[in-house]
Short mmCIF file of C-alpha atoms in Angstrom, two decimals:
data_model
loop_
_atom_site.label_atom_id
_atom_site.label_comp_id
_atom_site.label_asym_id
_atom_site.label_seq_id
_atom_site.Cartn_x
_atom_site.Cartn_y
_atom_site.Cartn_z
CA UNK A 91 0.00 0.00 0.00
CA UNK A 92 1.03 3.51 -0.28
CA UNK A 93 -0.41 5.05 1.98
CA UNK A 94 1.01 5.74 5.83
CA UNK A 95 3.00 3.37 7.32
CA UNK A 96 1.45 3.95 11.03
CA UNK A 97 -2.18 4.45 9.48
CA UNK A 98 -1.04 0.71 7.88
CA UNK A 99 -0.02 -1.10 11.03
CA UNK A 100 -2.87 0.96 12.98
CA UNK A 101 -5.46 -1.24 10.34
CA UNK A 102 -3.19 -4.73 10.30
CA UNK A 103 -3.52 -4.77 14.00
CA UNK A 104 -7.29 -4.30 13.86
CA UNK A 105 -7.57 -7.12 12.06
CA UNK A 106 -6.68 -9.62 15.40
CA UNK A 107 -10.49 -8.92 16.33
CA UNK A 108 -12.78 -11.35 15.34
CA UNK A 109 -14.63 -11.35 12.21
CA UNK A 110 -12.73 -8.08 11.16
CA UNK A 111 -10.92 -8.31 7.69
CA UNK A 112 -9.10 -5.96 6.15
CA UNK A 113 -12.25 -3.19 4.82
CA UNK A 114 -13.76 -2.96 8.28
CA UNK A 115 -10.48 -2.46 9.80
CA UNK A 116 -9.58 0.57 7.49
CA UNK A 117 -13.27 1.82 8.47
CA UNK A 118 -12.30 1.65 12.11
CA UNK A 119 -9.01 3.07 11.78
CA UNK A 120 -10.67 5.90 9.88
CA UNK A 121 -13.11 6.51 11.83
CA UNK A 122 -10.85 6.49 15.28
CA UNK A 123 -8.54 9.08 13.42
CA UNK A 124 -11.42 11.32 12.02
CA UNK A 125 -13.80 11.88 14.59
CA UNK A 126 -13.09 10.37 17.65
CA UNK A 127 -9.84 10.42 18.42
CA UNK A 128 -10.55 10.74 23.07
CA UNK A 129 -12.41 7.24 22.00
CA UNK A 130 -9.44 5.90 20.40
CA UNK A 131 -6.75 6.89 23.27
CA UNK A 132 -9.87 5.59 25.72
CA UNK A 133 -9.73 2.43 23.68
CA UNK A 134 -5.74 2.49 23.81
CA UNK A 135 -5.37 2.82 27.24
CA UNK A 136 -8.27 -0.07 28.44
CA UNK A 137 -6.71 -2.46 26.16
CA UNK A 138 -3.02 -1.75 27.33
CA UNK A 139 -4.43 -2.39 31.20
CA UNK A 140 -6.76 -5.28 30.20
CA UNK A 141 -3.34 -6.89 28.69
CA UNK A 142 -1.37 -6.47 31.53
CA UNK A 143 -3.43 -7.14 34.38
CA UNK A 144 -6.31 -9.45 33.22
CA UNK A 145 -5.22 -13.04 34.53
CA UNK A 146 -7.18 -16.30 35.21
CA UNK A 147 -8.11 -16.87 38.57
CA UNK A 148 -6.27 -19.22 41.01
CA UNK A 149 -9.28 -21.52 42.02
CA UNK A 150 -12.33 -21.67 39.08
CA UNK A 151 -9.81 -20.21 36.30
CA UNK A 152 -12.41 -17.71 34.49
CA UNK A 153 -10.64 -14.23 33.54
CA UNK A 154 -10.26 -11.97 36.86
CA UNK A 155 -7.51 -8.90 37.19
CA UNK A 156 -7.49 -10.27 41.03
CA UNK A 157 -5.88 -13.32 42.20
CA UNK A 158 -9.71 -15.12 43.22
CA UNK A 159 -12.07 -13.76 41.05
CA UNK A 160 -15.80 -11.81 42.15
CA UNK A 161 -17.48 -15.17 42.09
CA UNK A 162 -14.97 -17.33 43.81
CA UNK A 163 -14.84 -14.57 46.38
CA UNK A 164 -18.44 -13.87 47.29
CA UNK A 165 -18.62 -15.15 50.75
CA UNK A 166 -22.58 -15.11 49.85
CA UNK A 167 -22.34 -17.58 46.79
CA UNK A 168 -22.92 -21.48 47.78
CA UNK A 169 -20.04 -23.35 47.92
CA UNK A 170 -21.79 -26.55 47.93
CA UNK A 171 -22.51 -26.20 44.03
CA UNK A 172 -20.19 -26.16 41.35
CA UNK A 173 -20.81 -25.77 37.99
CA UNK A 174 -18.31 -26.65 35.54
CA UNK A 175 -18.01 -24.55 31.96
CA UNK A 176 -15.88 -24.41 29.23
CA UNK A 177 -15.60 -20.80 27.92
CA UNK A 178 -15.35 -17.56 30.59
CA UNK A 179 -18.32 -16.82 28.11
CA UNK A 180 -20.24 -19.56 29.29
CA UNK A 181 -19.65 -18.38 33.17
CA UNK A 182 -21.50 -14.89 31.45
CA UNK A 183 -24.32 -16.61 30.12
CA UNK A 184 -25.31 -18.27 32.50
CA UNK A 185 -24.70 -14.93 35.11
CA UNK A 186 -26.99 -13.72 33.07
CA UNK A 187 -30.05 -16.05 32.30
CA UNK A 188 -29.95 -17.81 35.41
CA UNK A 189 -29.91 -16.91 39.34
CA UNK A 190 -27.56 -19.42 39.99
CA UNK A 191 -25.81 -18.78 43.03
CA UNK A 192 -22.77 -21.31 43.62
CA UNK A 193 -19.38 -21.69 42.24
CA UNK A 194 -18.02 -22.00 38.62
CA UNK A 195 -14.40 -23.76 37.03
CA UNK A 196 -13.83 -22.87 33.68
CA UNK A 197 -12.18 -25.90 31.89
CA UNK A 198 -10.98 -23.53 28.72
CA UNK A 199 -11.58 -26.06 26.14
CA UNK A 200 -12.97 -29.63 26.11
CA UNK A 201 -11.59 -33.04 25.50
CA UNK A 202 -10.71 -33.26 21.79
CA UNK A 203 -8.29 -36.22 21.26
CA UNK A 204 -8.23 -35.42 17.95
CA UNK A 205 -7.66 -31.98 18.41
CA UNK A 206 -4.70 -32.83 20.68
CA UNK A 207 -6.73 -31.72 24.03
CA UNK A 208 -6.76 -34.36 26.60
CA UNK A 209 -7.13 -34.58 30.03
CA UNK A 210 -4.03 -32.80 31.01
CA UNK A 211 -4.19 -30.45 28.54
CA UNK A 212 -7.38 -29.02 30.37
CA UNK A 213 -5.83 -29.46 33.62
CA UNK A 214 -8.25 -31.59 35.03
CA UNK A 215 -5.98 -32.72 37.86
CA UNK A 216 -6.57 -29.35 38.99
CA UNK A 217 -10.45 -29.80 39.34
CA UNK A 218 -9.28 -33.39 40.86
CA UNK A 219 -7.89 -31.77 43.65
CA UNK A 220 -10.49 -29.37 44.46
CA UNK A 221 -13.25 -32.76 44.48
CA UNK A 222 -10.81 -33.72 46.75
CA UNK A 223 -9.94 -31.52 49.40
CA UNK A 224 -13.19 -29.40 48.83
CA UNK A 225 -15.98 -31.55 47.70
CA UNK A 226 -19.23 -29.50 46.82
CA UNK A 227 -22.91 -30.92 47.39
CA UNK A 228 -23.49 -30.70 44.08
CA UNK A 229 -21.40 -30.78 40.57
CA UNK A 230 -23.19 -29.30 37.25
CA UNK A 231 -21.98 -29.87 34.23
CA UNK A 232 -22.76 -27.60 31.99
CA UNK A 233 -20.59 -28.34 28.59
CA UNK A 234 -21.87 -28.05 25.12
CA UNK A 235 -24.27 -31.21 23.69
CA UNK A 236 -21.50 -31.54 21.35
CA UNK A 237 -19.74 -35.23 21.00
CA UNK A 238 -16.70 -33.23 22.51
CA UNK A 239 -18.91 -31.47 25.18
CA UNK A 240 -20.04 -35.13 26.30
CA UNK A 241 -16.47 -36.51 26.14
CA UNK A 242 -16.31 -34.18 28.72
CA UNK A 243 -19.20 -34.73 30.45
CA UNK A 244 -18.34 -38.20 30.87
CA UNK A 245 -14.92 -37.69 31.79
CA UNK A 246 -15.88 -35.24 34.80
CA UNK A 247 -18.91 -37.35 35.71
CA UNK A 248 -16.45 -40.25 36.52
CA UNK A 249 -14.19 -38.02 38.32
CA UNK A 250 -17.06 -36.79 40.10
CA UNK A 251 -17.96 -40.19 41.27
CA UNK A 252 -14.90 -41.50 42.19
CA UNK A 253 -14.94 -38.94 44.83
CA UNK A 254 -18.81 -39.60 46.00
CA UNK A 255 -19.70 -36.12 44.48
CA UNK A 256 -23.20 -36.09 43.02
CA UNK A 257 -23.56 -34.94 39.66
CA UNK A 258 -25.77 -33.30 37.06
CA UNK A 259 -26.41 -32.42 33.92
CA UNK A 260 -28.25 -29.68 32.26
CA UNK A 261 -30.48 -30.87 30.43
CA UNK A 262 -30.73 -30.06 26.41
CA UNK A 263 -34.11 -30.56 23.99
CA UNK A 264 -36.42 -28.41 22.48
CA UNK A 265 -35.89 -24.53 22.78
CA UNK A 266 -38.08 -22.12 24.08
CA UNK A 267 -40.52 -20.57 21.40
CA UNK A 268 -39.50 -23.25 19.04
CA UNK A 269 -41.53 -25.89 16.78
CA UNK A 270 -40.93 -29.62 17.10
CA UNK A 271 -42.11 -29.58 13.29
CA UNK A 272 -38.49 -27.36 12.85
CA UNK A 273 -36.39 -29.30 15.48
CA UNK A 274 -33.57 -31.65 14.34
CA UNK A 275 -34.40 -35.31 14.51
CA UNK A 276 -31.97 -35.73 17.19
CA UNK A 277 -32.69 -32.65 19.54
CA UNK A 278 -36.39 -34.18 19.23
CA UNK A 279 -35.18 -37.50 19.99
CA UNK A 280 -32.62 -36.32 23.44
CA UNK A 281 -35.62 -34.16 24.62
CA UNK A 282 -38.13 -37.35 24.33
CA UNK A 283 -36.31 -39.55 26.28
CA UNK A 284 -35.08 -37.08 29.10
CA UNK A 285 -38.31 -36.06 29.55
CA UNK A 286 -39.98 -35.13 32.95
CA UNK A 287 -42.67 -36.09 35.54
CA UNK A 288 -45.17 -32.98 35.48
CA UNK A 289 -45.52 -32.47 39.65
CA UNK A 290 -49.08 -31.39 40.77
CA UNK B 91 -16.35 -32.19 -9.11
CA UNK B 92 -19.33 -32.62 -7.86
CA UNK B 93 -20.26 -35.63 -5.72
CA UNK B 94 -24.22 -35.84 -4.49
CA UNK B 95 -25.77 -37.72 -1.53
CA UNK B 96 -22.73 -39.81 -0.80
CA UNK B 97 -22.83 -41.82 2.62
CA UNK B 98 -20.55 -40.17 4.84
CA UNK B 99 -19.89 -40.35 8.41
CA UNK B 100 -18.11 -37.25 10.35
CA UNK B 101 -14.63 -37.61 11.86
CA UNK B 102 -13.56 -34.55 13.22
CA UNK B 103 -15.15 -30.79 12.91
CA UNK B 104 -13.59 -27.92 14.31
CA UNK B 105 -14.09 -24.08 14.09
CA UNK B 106 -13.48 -21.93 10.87
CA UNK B 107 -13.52 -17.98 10.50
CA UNK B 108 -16.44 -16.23 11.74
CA UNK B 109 -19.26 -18.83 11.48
CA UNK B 110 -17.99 -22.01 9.27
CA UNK B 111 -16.50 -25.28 10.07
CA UNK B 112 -13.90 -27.59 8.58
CA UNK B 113 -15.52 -30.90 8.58
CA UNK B 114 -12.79 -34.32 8.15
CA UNK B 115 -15.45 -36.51 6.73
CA UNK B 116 -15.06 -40.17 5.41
CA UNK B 117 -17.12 -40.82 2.59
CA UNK B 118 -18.03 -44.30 1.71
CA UNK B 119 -17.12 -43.83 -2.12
CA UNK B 120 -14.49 -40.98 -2.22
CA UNK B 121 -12.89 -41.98 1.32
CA UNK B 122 -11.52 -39.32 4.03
CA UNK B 123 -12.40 -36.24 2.54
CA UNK B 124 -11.75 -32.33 3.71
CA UNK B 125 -14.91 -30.36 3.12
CA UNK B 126 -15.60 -26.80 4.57
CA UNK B 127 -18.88 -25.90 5.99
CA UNK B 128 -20.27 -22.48 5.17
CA UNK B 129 -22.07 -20.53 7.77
CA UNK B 130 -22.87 -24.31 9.67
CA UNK B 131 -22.34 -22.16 12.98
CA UNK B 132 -24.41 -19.28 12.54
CA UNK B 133 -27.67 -18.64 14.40
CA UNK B 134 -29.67 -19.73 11.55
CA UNK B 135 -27.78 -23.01 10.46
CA UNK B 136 -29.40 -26.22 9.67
CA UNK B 137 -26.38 -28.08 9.73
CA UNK B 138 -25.27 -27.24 12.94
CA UNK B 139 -27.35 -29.75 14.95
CA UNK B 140 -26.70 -32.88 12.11
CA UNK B 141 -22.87 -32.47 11.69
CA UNK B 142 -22.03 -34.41 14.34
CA UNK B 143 -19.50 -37.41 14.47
CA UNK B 144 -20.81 -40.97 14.44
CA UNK B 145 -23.90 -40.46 12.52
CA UNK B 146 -24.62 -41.71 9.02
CA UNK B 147 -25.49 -38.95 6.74
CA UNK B 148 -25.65 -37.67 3.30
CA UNK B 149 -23.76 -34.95 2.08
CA UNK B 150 -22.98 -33.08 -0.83
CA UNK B 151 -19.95 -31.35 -1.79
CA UNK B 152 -18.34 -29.39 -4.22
CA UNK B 153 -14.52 -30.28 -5.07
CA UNK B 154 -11.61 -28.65 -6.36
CA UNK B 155 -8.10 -29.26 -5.08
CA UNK B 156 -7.72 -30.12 -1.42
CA UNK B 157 -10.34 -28.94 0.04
CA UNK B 158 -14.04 -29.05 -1.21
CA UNK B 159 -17.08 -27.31 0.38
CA UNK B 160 -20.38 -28.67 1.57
CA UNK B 161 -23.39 -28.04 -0.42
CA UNK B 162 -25.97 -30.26 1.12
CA UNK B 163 -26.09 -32.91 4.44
CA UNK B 164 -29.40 -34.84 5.54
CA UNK B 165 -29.37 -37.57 8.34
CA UNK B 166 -30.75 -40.51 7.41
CA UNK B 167 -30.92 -42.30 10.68
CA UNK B 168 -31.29 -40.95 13.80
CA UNK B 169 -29.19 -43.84 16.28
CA UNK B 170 -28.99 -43.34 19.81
CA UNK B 171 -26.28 -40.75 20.29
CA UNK B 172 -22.84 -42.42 21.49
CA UNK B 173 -22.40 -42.33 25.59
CA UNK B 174 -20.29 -42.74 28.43
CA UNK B 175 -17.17 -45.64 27.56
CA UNK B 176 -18.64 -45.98 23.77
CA UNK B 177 -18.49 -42.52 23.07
CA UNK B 178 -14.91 -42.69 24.30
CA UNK B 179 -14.09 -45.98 21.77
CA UNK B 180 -16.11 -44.22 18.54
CA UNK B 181 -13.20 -40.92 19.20
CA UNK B 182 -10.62 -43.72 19.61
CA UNK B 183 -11.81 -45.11 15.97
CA UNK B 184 -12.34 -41.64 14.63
CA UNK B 185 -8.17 -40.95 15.46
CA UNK B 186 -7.22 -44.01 14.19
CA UNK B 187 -9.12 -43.40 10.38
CA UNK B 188 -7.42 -39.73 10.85
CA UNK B 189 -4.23 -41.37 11.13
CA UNK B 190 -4.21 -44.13 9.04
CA UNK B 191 -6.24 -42.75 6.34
CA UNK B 192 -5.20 -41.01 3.19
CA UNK B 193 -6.84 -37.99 1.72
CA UNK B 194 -8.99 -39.32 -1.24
CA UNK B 195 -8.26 -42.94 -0.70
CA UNK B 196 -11.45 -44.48 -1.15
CA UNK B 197 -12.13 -47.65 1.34
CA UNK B 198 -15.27 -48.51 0.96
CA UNK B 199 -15.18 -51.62 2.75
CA UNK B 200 -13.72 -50.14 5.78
CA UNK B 201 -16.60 -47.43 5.49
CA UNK B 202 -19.07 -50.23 6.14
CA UNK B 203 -17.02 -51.80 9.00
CA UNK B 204 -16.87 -48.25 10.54
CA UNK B 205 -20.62 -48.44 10.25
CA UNK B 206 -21.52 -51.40 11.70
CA UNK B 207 -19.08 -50.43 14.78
CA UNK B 208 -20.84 -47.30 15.45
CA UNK B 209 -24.19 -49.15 15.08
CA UNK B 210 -22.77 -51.62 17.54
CA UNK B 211 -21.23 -49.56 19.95
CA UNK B 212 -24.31 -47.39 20.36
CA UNK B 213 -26.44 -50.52 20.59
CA UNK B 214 -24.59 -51.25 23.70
CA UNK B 215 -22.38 -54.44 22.37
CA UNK B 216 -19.24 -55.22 24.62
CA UNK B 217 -16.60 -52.80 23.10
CA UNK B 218 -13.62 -54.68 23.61
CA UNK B 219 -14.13 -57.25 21.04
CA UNK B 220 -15.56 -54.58 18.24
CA UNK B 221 -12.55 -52.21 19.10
CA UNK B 222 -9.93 -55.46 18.09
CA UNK B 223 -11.78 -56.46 14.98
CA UNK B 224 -12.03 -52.99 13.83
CA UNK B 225 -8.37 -52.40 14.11
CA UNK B 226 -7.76 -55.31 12.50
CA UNK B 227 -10.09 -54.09 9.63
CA UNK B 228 -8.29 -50.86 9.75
CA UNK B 229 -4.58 -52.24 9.69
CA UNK B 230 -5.33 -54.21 6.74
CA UNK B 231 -7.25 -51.37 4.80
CA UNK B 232 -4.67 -49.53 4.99
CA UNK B 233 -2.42 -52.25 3.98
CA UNK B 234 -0.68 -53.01 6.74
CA UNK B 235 -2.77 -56.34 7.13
CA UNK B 236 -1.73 -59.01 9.41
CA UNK B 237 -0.16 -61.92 8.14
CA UNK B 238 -2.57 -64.79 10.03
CA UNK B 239 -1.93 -67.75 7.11
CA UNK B 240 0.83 -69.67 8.39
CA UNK B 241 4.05 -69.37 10.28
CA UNK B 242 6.40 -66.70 9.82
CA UNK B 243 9.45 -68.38 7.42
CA UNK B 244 7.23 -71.58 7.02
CA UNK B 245 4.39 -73.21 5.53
CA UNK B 246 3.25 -74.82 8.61
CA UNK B 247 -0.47 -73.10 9.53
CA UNK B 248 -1.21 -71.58 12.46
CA UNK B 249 -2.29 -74.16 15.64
CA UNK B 250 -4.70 -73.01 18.41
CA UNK B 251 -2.77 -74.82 21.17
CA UNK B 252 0.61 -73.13 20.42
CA UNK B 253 2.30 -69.74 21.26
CA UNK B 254 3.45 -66.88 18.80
CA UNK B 255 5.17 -63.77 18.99
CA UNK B 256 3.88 -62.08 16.26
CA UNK B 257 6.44 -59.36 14.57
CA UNK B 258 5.24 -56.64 12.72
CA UNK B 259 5.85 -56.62 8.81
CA UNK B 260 6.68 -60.83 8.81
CA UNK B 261 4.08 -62.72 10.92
CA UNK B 262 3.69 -65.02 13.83
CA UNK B 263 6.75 -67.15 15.03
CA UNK B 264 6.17 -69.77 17.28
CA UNK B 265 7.77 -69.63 20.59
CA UNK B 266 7.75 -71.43 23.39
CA UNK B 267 5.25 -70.22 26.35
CA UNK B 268 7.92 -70.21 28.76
CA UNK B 269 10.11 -68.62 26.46
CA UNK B 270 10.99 -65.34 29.08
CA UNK B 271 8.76 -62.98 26.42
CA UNK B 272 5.33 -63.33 28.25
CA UNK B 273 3.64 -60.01 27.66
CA UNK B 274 4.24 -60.47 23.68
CA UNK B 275 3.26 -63.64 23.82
CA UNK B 276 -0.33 -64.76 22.02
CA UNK B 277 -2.18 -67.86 21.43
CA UNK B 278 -2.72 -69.46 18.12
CA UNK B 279 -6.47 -70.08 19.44
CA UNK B 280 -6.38 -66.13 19.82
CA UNK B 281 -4.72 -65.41 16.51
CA UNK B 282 -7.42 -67.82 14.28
CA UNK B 283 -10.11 -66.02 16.54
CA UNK B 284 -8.95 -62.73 15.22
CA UNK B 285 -8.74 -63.92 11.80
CA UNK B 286 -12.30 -65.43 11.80
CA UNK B 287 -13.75 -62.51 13.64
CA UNK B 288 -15.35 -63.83 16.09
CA UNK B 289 -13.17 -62.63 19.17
CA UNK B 290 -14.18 -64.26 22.62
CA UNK B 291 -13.94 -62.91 25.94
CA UNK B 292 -10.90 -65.40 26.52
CA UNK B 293 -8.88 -63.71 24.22
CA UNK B 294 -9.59 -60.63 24.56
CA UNK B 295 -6.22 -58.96 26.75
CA UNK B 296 -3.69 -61.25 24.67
CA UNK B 297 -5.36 -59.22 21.36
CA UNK B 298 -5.30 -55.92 23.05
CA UNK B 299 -1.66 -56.20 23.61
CA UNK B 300 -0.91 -57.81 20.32
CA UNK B 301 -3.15 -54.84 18.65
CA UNK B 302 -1.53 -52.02 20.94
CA UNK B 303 1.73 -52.90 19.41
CA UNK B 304 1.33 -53.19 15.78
CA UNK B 305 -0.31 -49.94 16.06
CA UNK B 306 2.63 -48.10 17.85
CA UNK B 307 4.47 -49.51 15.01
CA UNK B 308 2.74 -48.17 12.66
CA UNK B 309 2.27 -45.02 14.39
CA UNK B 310 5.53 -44.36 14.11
CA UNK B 311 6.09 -44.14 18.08
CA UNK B 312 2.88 -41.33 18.66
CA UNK B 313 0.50 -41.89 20.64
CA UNK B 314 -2.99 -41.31 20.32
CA UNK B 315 -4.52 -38.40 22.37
CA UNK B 316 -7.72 -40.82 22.98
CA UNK B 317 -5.86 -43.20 24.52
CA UNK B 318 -5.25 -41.18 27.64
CA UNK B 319 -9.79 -40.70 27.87
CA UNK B 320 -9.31 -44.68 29.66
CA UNK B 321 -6.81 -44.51 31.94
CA UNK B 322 -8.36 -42.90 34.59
CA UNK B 323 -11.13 -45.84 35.03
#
């Protein structure tokens, strides 16, 4: 290109950002420069601190700038559940659709063998030792109904119940506001045979 | 190129861009193919719930070079998903296809053995015995076949009431069973079992061993990733 070499490297490095290629970064870059430059430096300065002080936390491993994280820390959440999640952006979800009140541990990933992901790779011996010396009530597993996501789930479940933990699953079927007529055969299927006893 | 409603089973799928997916699929006529999946992770996808591993499906693709690109997937059976330990064998299978097999290399034999051992394992059949005979299916597909006709250096055949060690790339040589080499020792009885396909429970740990080597072997000294799902039981 010929146009500024900074301007350039401003747009390359745009382009780490998800689903940004090279048009949209030029259109951000532009539009930082042009009319609102405070928002830029703003942006500059959040990112440089996010960077350097956003870590994972020592006991459920979701993103915290603190050593323990809010939700490990809340003297007021239930230690006697534990739900176990594999993105930070799961922990978010469900923060926000649920009022779930225990205790989360991020796994980062799921068991992919053929990915190259197993067991130690997620650091399950570090979940091992919290069953052990810390054994909730209650462990939820809450990883995707994907084949991976119940590797998982089967993997933990056994670690679960080696250590006399009880454990659950959430459960997956239908959604909300959907048609069976439009479901998946399979979705149809799961949600059919976990069904439930209707209580009076 | 276009190939239309061919019987395919997934292997492996992971994440692509913004909302696609890179599917590993083994095709029953065109073998273990590379196909990417446009848009199968959006909101709006229909694929997204039937690309899954271990169930048979249709697809249709588009081809040129490497890589080709789905145009078309519909399930045509809906099995019982995989669960618990035979969830953990079908990924074991899955790795050893992705290892053994070729790009393009059509096997469409071993594409109906890979069926019926999905169709078994989610049926709830002892895995053990399906795991052996399908690496023994596997081995030879990819033509690395056991040699299970007669002595290694002989003509003699093999007998069920003597012991082998069986070396990889020449065949079983007999050995005595006190011969100092016990954990690569295995029975003729298991041997002819193996080669008849009809492994029984007897068997079963002599063939597991015998298996577990010839595939290091081949392997090349990796392991596989799967492998490491068992151990904790």
């Amino acid at each position: 290109m010929n146009s500024e070499p900074l301007l350039d490297q401003l747009i390359e490095a745009l382009r780490c950002l998800p689903g940004v290629g090279p048009k949209s970064a030029q259109r951000m870059a532009l539009h930082l420069l042009e009319r609102n430059r405070e928002g830029g430096k703003h942006l500059s300065t959040m990112l440089d601190a996010a960077m350097e002080r956003i870590g994972r936390c020592r006991v459920c491993r979701n993103l915290t700038e603190e050593e323990i994280c809010l939700i490990c820390g809340n003297e007021k959440r239930d230690k006697s559940l534990l739900c176990i999640v594999e993105t930070p952006s799961d922990v978010m979800a469900i923060e926000q659709a649920t009022g779930y009140q225990g205790r989360y541990f991020v796994l980062m990933g799921r068991l992919s063998p053929l990915d190259g992901i197993g067991p130690e790779e997620l650091g399950l011996e570090d979940l091992a030792e919290q069953l052990n010396n810390n054994p909730p009530r209650e462990m939820i597993i809450a990883t995707n109904p994907t084949v991976e996501g119940e590797a998982t789930a089967y993997y933990l479940q056994r670690m679960a119940q080696k250590q006399g933990v009880a454990v659950s699953r959430i459960s997956h079927g239908v959604p909300l506001g959907g048609e069976l007529e439009f479901t998946d055969q399979s979705t149809i299927a799961h949600a059919f045979s976990s069904r439930q006893a209707v209580e009076n | 190129m276009f190939t239309s409603l061919e019987p395919s089973y997934i292997l492996h799928s992971r994440p692509y861009r913004e909302s696609s997916l890179l599917l590993e699929v083994f095709g029953k006529a065109q073998g273990r193919v590379g196909l990417v999946a446009r848009g199968a992770r959006g909101p709006r996808s229909r694929w997204k719930s039937i690309l899954q591993p271990f169930r048979p499906l249709l697809l249709s693709w588009t081809r040129r070079g490497e890589m080709g690109t789905l145009t078309g997937a519909d399930q045509v059976a809906s099995p019982p998903a995989l669960a618990g330990d035979p969830l953990f064998c079908g990924l074991y299978a899955n790795e050893l296809l992705m290892h053994f097999l070729h790009r393009s290399d059509p096997h469409p034999g071993l594409f109906d053995h890979y069926s019926r051992l999905v169709t078994d394992l989610a049926a709830g059949s002892p895995t053990q015995p399906l795991l052996r005979l399908f690496e023994f299916q596997l081995l030879r597909a990819a033509g690395f076949g056991l040699q299970l006709d007669h002595e290694h250096g002989g003509r003699e055949g093999i007998r069920a009431d003597a012991w082998y060690v069986y070396l990889p790339e020449s065949g079983p040589v007999r050995r005595d069973a006190t011969s100092g080499q016990a954990e690569e020792l295995v029975s003729g009885a298991a041997l002819l079992e193996l080669k008849s396909g009809e492994i029984g429970e007897q068997h079963l740990m002599e063939l597991k061993m015998l298996m577990r080597k010839l595939i290091r072997f081949y392997m090349g000294g990796k392991t596989l990733k799967s492998q490491f799902l068992f151990l904790q039981s």
